[in-house]
Amino acid sequence: MILFKTLTTPKKHLPYFRPDERILAFGDSLTFGYGAARSESYPDNLQRTLKRRVINDGIPGELSEQGLIRLRTSISRYRPRLLLLCHGGNDILHNIDDRRLRYNLEQMIIYAHAHGVDVILIGVPKFSLLHLSEHPVYEELAKQYNLPIEGDILSTILHDNRYKSDYVHPNKAGYVIMAAAVEKVVREKYRFEE
């Protein structure tokens, strides 16, 4: 059973997320929805539950350095209010230096903030032959920039064969769980009532 944090801020004090505002889900194959049908990705599930436009801007196989370049175009094109940043899995799989990953993620956060876009981080776990563990880079950045974070849902999903399509990707059921966890964090930051 997966437990989620409860709301800590009274809803009436949260800013309202208008129906015409957009959420940009930005990342790699975990955002794209690899391992399930495209309409079963976590951004698609999130769009259905929040009843707000959630743009799936995931590119399978992309490294964070490429994502940093691409983010500029994506923010300019979609003009989101909120960026859901779930990137770095390919850097981790390819054993790219953590300092490089941290720099690229940090620059994405800085760029988004400079353009008036809020950021929520979604942590990607470290993969090894024996287990998955939380990657410290995401928590460090969340603390440094005072960002909301969903830091452990991917590790939780990928520890359970019922929810994964392969070693590093959720399946349809896993993406539903991922979307629910991200939704909890988003709803701690905004009000969505019509």
PDB file of C-alpha atoms in Angstrom:
ATOM      1  CA  MET A   1       0.000   0.000   0.000  1.00  0.00           C
ATOM      2  CA  ILE A   2       1.285   3.434  -0.969  1.00  0.00           C
ATOM      3  CA  LEU A   3       0.726   6.282   1.465  1.00  0.00           C
ATOM      4  CA  PHE A   4       0.766   9.955   0.544  1.00  0.00           C
ATOM      5  CA  LYS A   5       1.405  13.040   2.629  1.00  0.00           C
ATOM      6  CA  THR A   6      -1.626  14.973   3.797  1.00  0.00           C
ATOM      7  CA  LEU A   7      -2.267  18.604   2.954  1.00  0.00           C
ATOM      8  CA  THR A   8      -0.536  20.971   5.341  1.00  0.00           C
ATOM      9  CA  THR A   9      -1.746  24.329   3.984  1.00  0.00           C
ATOM     10  CA  PRO A  10      -5.452  25.245   4.213  1.00  0.00           C
ATOM     11  CA  LYS A  11      -6.919  25.169   0.696  1.00  0.00           C
ATOM     12  CA  LYS A  12      -8.356  28.666   0.925  1.00  0.00           C
ATOM     13  CA  HIS A  13      -4.819  30.084   1.150  1.00  0.00           C
ATOM     14  CA  LEU A  14      -3.542  28.268  -1.935  1.00  0.00           C
ATOM     15  CA  PRO A  15      -3.336  30.107  -5.265  1.00  0.00           C
ATOM     16  CA  TYR A  16      -5.964  29.153  -7.824  1.00  0.00           C
ATOM     17  CA  PHE A  17      -4.860  27.260 -10.941  1.00  0.00           C
ATOM     18  CA  ARG A  18      -7.128  28.605 -13.677  1.00  0.00           C
ATOM     19  CA  PRO A  19      -8.692  26.321 -16.319  1.00  0.00           C
ATOM     20  CA  ASP A  20      -6.827  28.141 -19.115  1.00  0.00           C
ATOM     21  CA  GLU A  21      -3.391  27.649 -17.505  1.00  0.00           C
ATOM     22  CA  ARG A  22      -1.096  24.829 -18.578  1.00  0.00           C
ATOM     23  CA  ILE A  23       1.155  22.300 -16.902  1.00  0.00           C
ATOM     24  CA  LEU A  24       4.277  21.185 -18.758  1.00  0.00           C
ATOM     25  CA  ALA A  25       5.386  17.649 -17.875  1.00  0.00           C
ATOM     26  CA  PHE A  26       8.997  17.700 -19.030  1.00  0.00           C
ATOM     27  CA  GLY A  27      11.398  14.788 -19.076  1.00  0.00           C
ATOM     28  CA  ASP A  28      12.507  11.633 -20.797  1.00  0.00           C
ATOM     29  CA  SER A  29      10.901   8.191 -21.261  1.00  0.00           C
ATOM     30  CA  LEU A  30       9.388   8.252 -17.763  1.00  0.00           C
ATOM     31  CA  THR A  31       7.376  11.298 -18.786  1.00  0.00           C
ATOM     32  CA  PHE A  32       6.721  10.049 -22.317  1.00  0.00           C
ATOM     33  CA  GLY A  33       5.134   6.924 -20.852  1.00  0.00           C
ATOM     34  CA  TYR A  34       7.445   4.243 -22.196  1.00  0.00           C
ATOM     35  CA  GLY A  35       6.108   0.828 -21.209  1.00  0.00           C
ATOM     36  CA  ALA A  36       2.439   1.747 -21.716  1.00  0.00           C
ATOM     37  CA  ALA A  37       0.231   3.248 -24.419  1.00  0.00           C
ATOM     38  CA  ARG A  38       0.855   6.951 -24.995  1.00  0.00           C
ATOM     39  CA  SER A  39      -2.549   7.836 -23.537  1.00  0.00           C
ATOM     40  CA  GLU A  40      -1.605   5.954 -20.330  1.00  0.00           C
ATOM     41  CA  SER A  41       1.413   8.086 -19.385  1.00  0.00           C
ATOM     42  CA  TYR A  42       1.489   9.889 -16.052  1.00  0.00           C
ATOM     43  CA  PRO A  43       0.834  13.305 -17.706  1.00  0.00           C
ATOM     44  CA  ASP A  44      -2.263  11.915 -19.461  1.00  0.00           C
ATOM     45  CA  ASN A  45      -3.563  10.423 -16.211  1.00  0.00           C
ATOM     46  CA  LEU A  46      -2.848  13.687 -14.411  1.00  0.00           C
ATOM     47  CA  GLN A  47      -4.716  15.702 -17.038  1.00  0.00           C
ATOM     48  CA  ARG A  48      -7.799  13.545 -16.537  1.00  0.00           C
ATOM     49  CA  THR A  49      -7.813  13.950 -12.752  1.00  0.00           C
ATOM     50  CA  LEU A  50      -6.862  17.646 -12.534  1.00  0.00           C
ATOM     51  CA  LYS A  51      -9.069  18.655 -15.479  1.00  0.00           C
ATOM     52  CA  ARG A  52      -6.333  21.015 -16.657  1.00  0.00           C
ATOM     53  CA  ARG A  53      -4.164  20.772 -19.741  1.00  0.00           C
ATOM     54  CA  VAL A  54      -1.023  18.747 -19.011  1.00  0.00           C
ATOM     55  CA  ILE A  55       1.398  18.722 -21.937  1.00  0.00           C
ATOM     56  CA  ASN A  56       3.440  15.535 -22.256  1.00  0.00           C
ATOM     57  CA  ASP A  57       6.879  16.746 -23.315  1.00  0.00           C
ATOM     58  CA  GLY A  58       8.876  13.588 -22.678  1.00  0.00           C
ATOM     59  CA  ILE A  59      11.598  12.406 -25.075  1.00  0.00           C
ATOM     60  CA  PRO A  60      12.825   8.807 -24.576  1.00  0.00           C
ATOM     61  CA  GLY A  61      16.592   8.485 -24.344  1.00  0.00           C
ATOM     62  CA  GLU A  62      17.235  12.185 -23.783  1.00  0.00           C
ATOM     63  CA  LEU A  63      20.112  13.240 -21.531  1.00  0.00           C
ATOM     64  CA  SER A  64      19.718  16.196 -19.177  1.00  0.00           C
ATOM     65  CA  GLU A  65      22.168  18.255 -21.237  1.00  0.00           C
ATOM     66  CA  GLN A  66      19.867  17.881 -24.253  1.00  0.00           C
ATOM     67  CA  GLY A  67      16.835  18.559 -22.086  1.00  0.00           C
ATOM     68  CA  LEU A  68      18.337  21.815 -20.852  1.00  0.00           C
ATOM     69  CA  ILE A  69      18.608  23.040 -24.452  1.00  0.00           C
ATOM     70  CA  ARG A  70      15.120  21.812 -25.372  1.00  0.00           C
ATOM     71  CA  LEU A  71      13.415  23.302 -22.303  1.00  0.00           C
ATOM     72  CA  ARG A  72      13.899  26.834 -23.613  1.00  0.00           C
ATOM     73  CA  THR A  73      11.871  26.058 -26.722  1.00  0.00           C
ATOM     74  CA  SER A  74       9.228  24.174 -24.745  1.00  0.00           C
ATOM     75  CA  ILE A  75       8.629  27.005 -22.282  1.00  0.00           C
ATOM     76  CA  SER A  76       8.453  29.531 -25.118  1.00  0.00           C
ATOM     77  CA  ARG A  77       6.065  27.344 -27.115  1.00  0.00           C
ATOM     78  CA  TYR A  78       3.686  26.182 -24.369  1.00  0.00           C
ATOM     79  CA  ARG A  79       3.913  29.055 -21.855  1.00  0.00           C
ATOM     80  CA  PRO A  80       3.076  26.886 -18.830  1.00  0.00           C
ATOM     81  CA  ARG A  81       2.341  28.099 -15.336  1.00  0.00           C
ATOM     82  CA  LEU A  82       3.850  24.942 -13.844  1.00  0.00           C
ATOM     83  CA  LEU A  83       6.761  22.721 -14.873  1.00  0.00           C
ATOM     84  CA  LEU A  84       6.789  19.109 -13.661  1.00  0.00           C
ATOM     85  CA  LEU A  85      10.469  18.273 -14.006  1.00  0.00           C
ATOM     86  CA  CYS A  86      11.262  14.549 -14.155  1.00  0.00           C
ATOM     87  CA  HIS A  87      14.605  14.319 -15.906  1.00  0.00           C
ATOM     88  CA  GLY A  88      17.985  12.660 -15.474  1.00  0.00           C
ATOM     89  CA  GLY A  89      17.202   8.952 -15.708  1.00  0.00           C
ATOM     90  CA  ASN A  90      19.387   8.474 -18.762  1.00  0.00           C
ATOM     91  CA  ASP A  91      22.266  10.365 -17.143  1.00  0.00           C
ATOM     92  CA  ILE A  92      21.985   7.992 -14.189  1.00  0.00           C
ATOM     93  CA  LEU A  93      21.807   4.888 -16.399  1.00  0.00           C
ATOM     94  CA  HIS A  94      24.862   6.049 -18.385  1.00  0.00           C
ATOM     95  CA  ASN A  95      26.803   6.890 -15.200  1.00  0.00           C
ATOM     96  CA  ILE A  96      27.233  10.525 -16.179  1.00  0.00           C
ATOM     97  CA  ASP A  97      28.852  12.557 -13.422  1.00  0.00           C
ATOM     98  CA  ASP A  98      26.314  13.614 -10.775  1.00  0.00           C
ATOM     99  CA  ARG A  99      27.739  17.142 -10.835  1.00  0.00           C
ATOM    100  CA  ARG A 100      26.769  17.441 -14.493  1.00  0.00           C
ATOM    101  CA  LEU A 101      23.281  16.141 -13.824  1.00  0.00           C
ATOM    102  CA  ARG A 102      22.890  18.557 -10.924  1.00  0.00           C
ATOM    103  CA  TYR A 103      24.096  21.493 -13.020  1.00  0.00           C
ATOM    104  CA  ASN A 104      21.692  20.725 -15.875  1.00  0.00           C
ATOM    105  CA  LEU A 105      18.702  20.292 -13.564  1.00  0.00           C
ATOM    106  CA  GLU A 106      19.618  23.441 -11.678  1.00  0.00           C
ATOM    107  CA  GLN A 107      19.829  25.437 -14.911  1.00  0.00           C
ATOM    108  CA  MET A 108      16.389  24.134 -15.924  1.00  0.00           C
ATOM    109  CA  ILE A 109      14.975  25.328 -12.597  1.00  0.00           C
ATOM    110  CA  ILE A 110      16.655  28.734 -12.914  1.00  0.00           C
ATOM    111  CA  TYR A 111      15.425  29.157 -16.492  1.00  0.00           C
ATOM    112  CA  ALA A 112      11.856  28.229 -15.573  1.00  0.00           C
ATOM    113  CA  HIS A 113      11.803  30.619 -12.613  1.00  0.00           C
ATOM    114  CA  ALA A 114      13.272  33.415 -14.747  1.00  0.00           C
ATOM    115  CA  HIS A 115      10.297  32.996 -17.070  1.00  0.00           C
ATOM    116  CA  GLY A 116       7.687  32.989 -14.309  1.00  0.00           C
ATOM    117  CA  VAL A 117       7.132  29.226 -14.319  1.00  0.00           C
ATOM    118  CA  ASP A 118       6.691  27.326 -11.038  1.00  0.00           C
ATOM    119  CA  VAL A 119       8.593  24.042 -10.691  1.00  0.00           C
ATOM    120  CA  ILE A 120       7.808  20.740  -9.006  1.00  0.00           C
ATOM    121  CA  LEU A 121      10.571  18.142  -9.032  1.00  0.00           C
ATOM    122  CA  ILE A 122       9.985  14.427  -9.509  1.00  0.00           C
ATOM    123  CA  GLY A 123      12.980  12.477  -8.267  1.00  0.00           C
ATOM    124  CA  VAL A 124      14.488   9.703 -10.363  1.00  0.00           C
ATOM    125  CA  PRO A 125      16.127   6.872  -8.406  1.00  0.00           C
ATOM    126  CA  LYS A 126      19.650   5.557  -8.770  1.00  0.00           C
ATOM    127  CA  PHE A 127      19.576   2.215 -10.541  1.00  0.00           C
ATOM    128  CA  SER A 128      21.941  -0.627  -9.676  1.00  0.00           C
ATOM    129  CA  LEU A 129      21.974  -4.348 -10.309  1.00  0.00           C
ATOM    130  CA  LEU A 130      20.647  -5.105  -6.842  1.00  0.00           C
ATOM    131  CA  HIS A 131      18.358  -2.250  -5.877  1.00  0.00           C
ATOM    132  CA  LEU A 132      17.010   1.254  -6.420  1.00  0.00           C
ATOM    133  CA  SER A 133      17.846   4.093  -4.092  1.00  0.00           C
ATOM    134  CA  GLU A 134      16.894   7.751  -3.827  1.00  0.00           C
ATOM    135  CA  HIS A 135      19.230  10.028  -5.758  1.00  0.00           C
ATOM    136  CA  PRO A 136      20.339  12.872  -3.473  1.00  0.00           C
ATOM    137  CA  VAL A 137      20.560  15.477  -6.264  1.00  0.00           C
ATOM    138  CA  TYR A 138      16.786  15.950  -6.387  1.00  0.00           C
ATOM    139  CA  GLU A 139      16.320  16.517  -2.652  1.00  0.00           C
ATOM    140  CA  GLU A 140      19.314  18.868  -2.602  1.00  0.00           C
ATOM    141  CA  LEU A 141      17.868  20.994  -5.397  1.00  0.00           C
ATOM    142  CA  ALA A 142      14.401  20.974  -3.838  1.00  0.00           C
ATOM    143  CA  LYS A 143      15.860  22.291  -0.580  1.00  0.00           C
ATOM    144  CA  GLN A 144      18.103  24.852  -2.267  1.00  0.00           C
ATOM    145  CA  TYR A 145      15.291  26.314  -4.387  1.00  0.00           C
ATOM    146  CA  ASN A 146      12.438  25.657  -1.942  1.00  0.00           C
ATOM    147  CA  LEU A 147      10.631  23.439  -4.440  1.00  0.00           C
ATOM    148  CA  PRO A 148       7.883  20.897  -3.861  1.00  0.00           C
ATOM    149  CA  ILE A 149       9.154  17.407  -4.676  1.00  0.00           C
ATOM    150  CA  GLU A 150       7.769  13.930  -5.176  1.00  0.00           C
ATOM    151  CA  GLY A 151      10.959  12.097  -4.344  1.00  0.00           C
ATOM    152  CA  ASP A 152      10.130   8.455  -3.841  1.00  0.00           C
ATOM    153  CA  ILE A 153       7.192   7.324  -5.992  1.00  0.00           C
ATOM    154  CA  LEU A 154       9.358   5.985  -8.814  1.00  0.00           C
ATOM    155  CA  SER A 155      11.433   3.900  -6.411  1.00  0.00           C
ATOM    156  CA  THR A 156       8.235   2.583  -4.834  1.00  0.00           C
ATOM    157  CA  ILE A 157       6.741   1.632  -8.216  1.00  0.00           C
ATOM    158  CA  LEU A 158       9.919   0.064  -9.571  1.00  0.00           C
ATOM    159  CA  HIS A 159      10.334  -2.085  -6.457  1.00  0.00           C
ATOM    160  CA  ASP A 160       7.056  -3.849  -7.299  1.00  0.00           C
ATOM    161  CA  ASN A 161       6.839  -6.067 -10.394  1.00  0.00           C
ATOM    162  CA  ARG A 162       3.076  -5.482 -10.611  1.00  0.00           C
ATOM    163  CA  TYR A 163       3.681  -1.854 -11.557  1.00  0.00           C
ATOM    164  CA  LYS A 164       6.606  -1.951 -13.980  1.00  0.00           C
ATOM    165  CA  SER A 165       7.024  -2.861 -17.633  1.00  0.00           C
ATOM    166  CA  ASP A 166      10.774  -3.407 -17.370  1.00  0.00           C
ATOM    167  CA  TYR A 167      13.622  -2.654 -14.989  1.00  0.00           C
ATOM    168  CA  VAL A 168      13.344   1.139 -15.237  1.00  0.00           C
ATOM    169  CA  HIS A 169       9.840   1.966 -16.534  1.00  0.00           C
ATOM    170  CA  PRO A 170       6.367   1.719 -15.010  1.00  0.00           C
ATOM    171  CA  ASN A 171       3.514  -0.031 -16.796  1.00  0.00           C
ATOM    172  CA  LYS A 172      -0.043   1.270 -17.206  1.00  0.00           C
ATOM    173  CA  ALA A 173      -0.880   0.647 -13.528  1.00  0.00           C
ATOM    174  CA  GLY A 174       2.421   2.173 -12.442  1.00  0.00           C
ATOM    175  CA  TYR A 175       1.778   5.384 -14.339  1.00  0.00           C
ATOM    176  CA  VAL A 176      -1.634   5.670 -12.668  1.00  0.00           C
ATOM    177  CA  ILE A 177       0.097   5.464  -9.273  1.00  0.00           C
ATOM    178  CA  MET A 178       2.776   7.929 -10.367  1.00  0.00           C
ATOM    179  CA  ALA A 179       0.132  10.409 -11.531  1.00  0.00           C
ATOM    180  CA  ALA A 180      -1.745  10.106  -8.226  1.00  0.00           C
ATOM    181  CA  ALA A 181       1.430  10.828  -6.251  1.00  0.00           C
ATOM    182  CA  VAL A 182       2.287  13.842  -8.415  1.00  0.00           C
ATOM    183  CA  GLU A 183      -1.306  15.059  -8.146  1.00  0.00           C
ATOM    184  CA  LYS A 184      -1.038  15.084  -4.341  1.00  0.00           C
ATOM    185  CA  VAL A 185       2.006  17.364  -4.541  1.00  0.00           C
ATOM    186  CA  VAL A 186       0.353  19.638  -7.117  1.00  0.00           C
ATOM    187  CA  ARG A 187      -2.788  19.939  -4.981  1.00  0.00           C
ATOM    188  CA  GLU A 188      -0.663  20.941  -2.005  1.00  0.00           C
ATOM    189  CA  LYS A 189       0.437  23.961  -4.053  1.00  0.00           C
ATOM    190  CA  TYR A 190      -2.749  25.035  -5.894  1.00  0.00           C
ATOM    191  CA  ARG A 191      -6.535  25.039  -5.708  1.00  0.00           C
ATOM    192  CA  PHE A 192      -8.365  23.509  -8.691  1.00  0.00           C
ATOM    193  CA  GLU A 193     -12.058  23.871  -7.976  1.00  0.00           C
ATOM    194  CA  GLU A 194     -14.040  25.238 -10.921  1.00  0.00           C
TER     195      GLU A 194
END
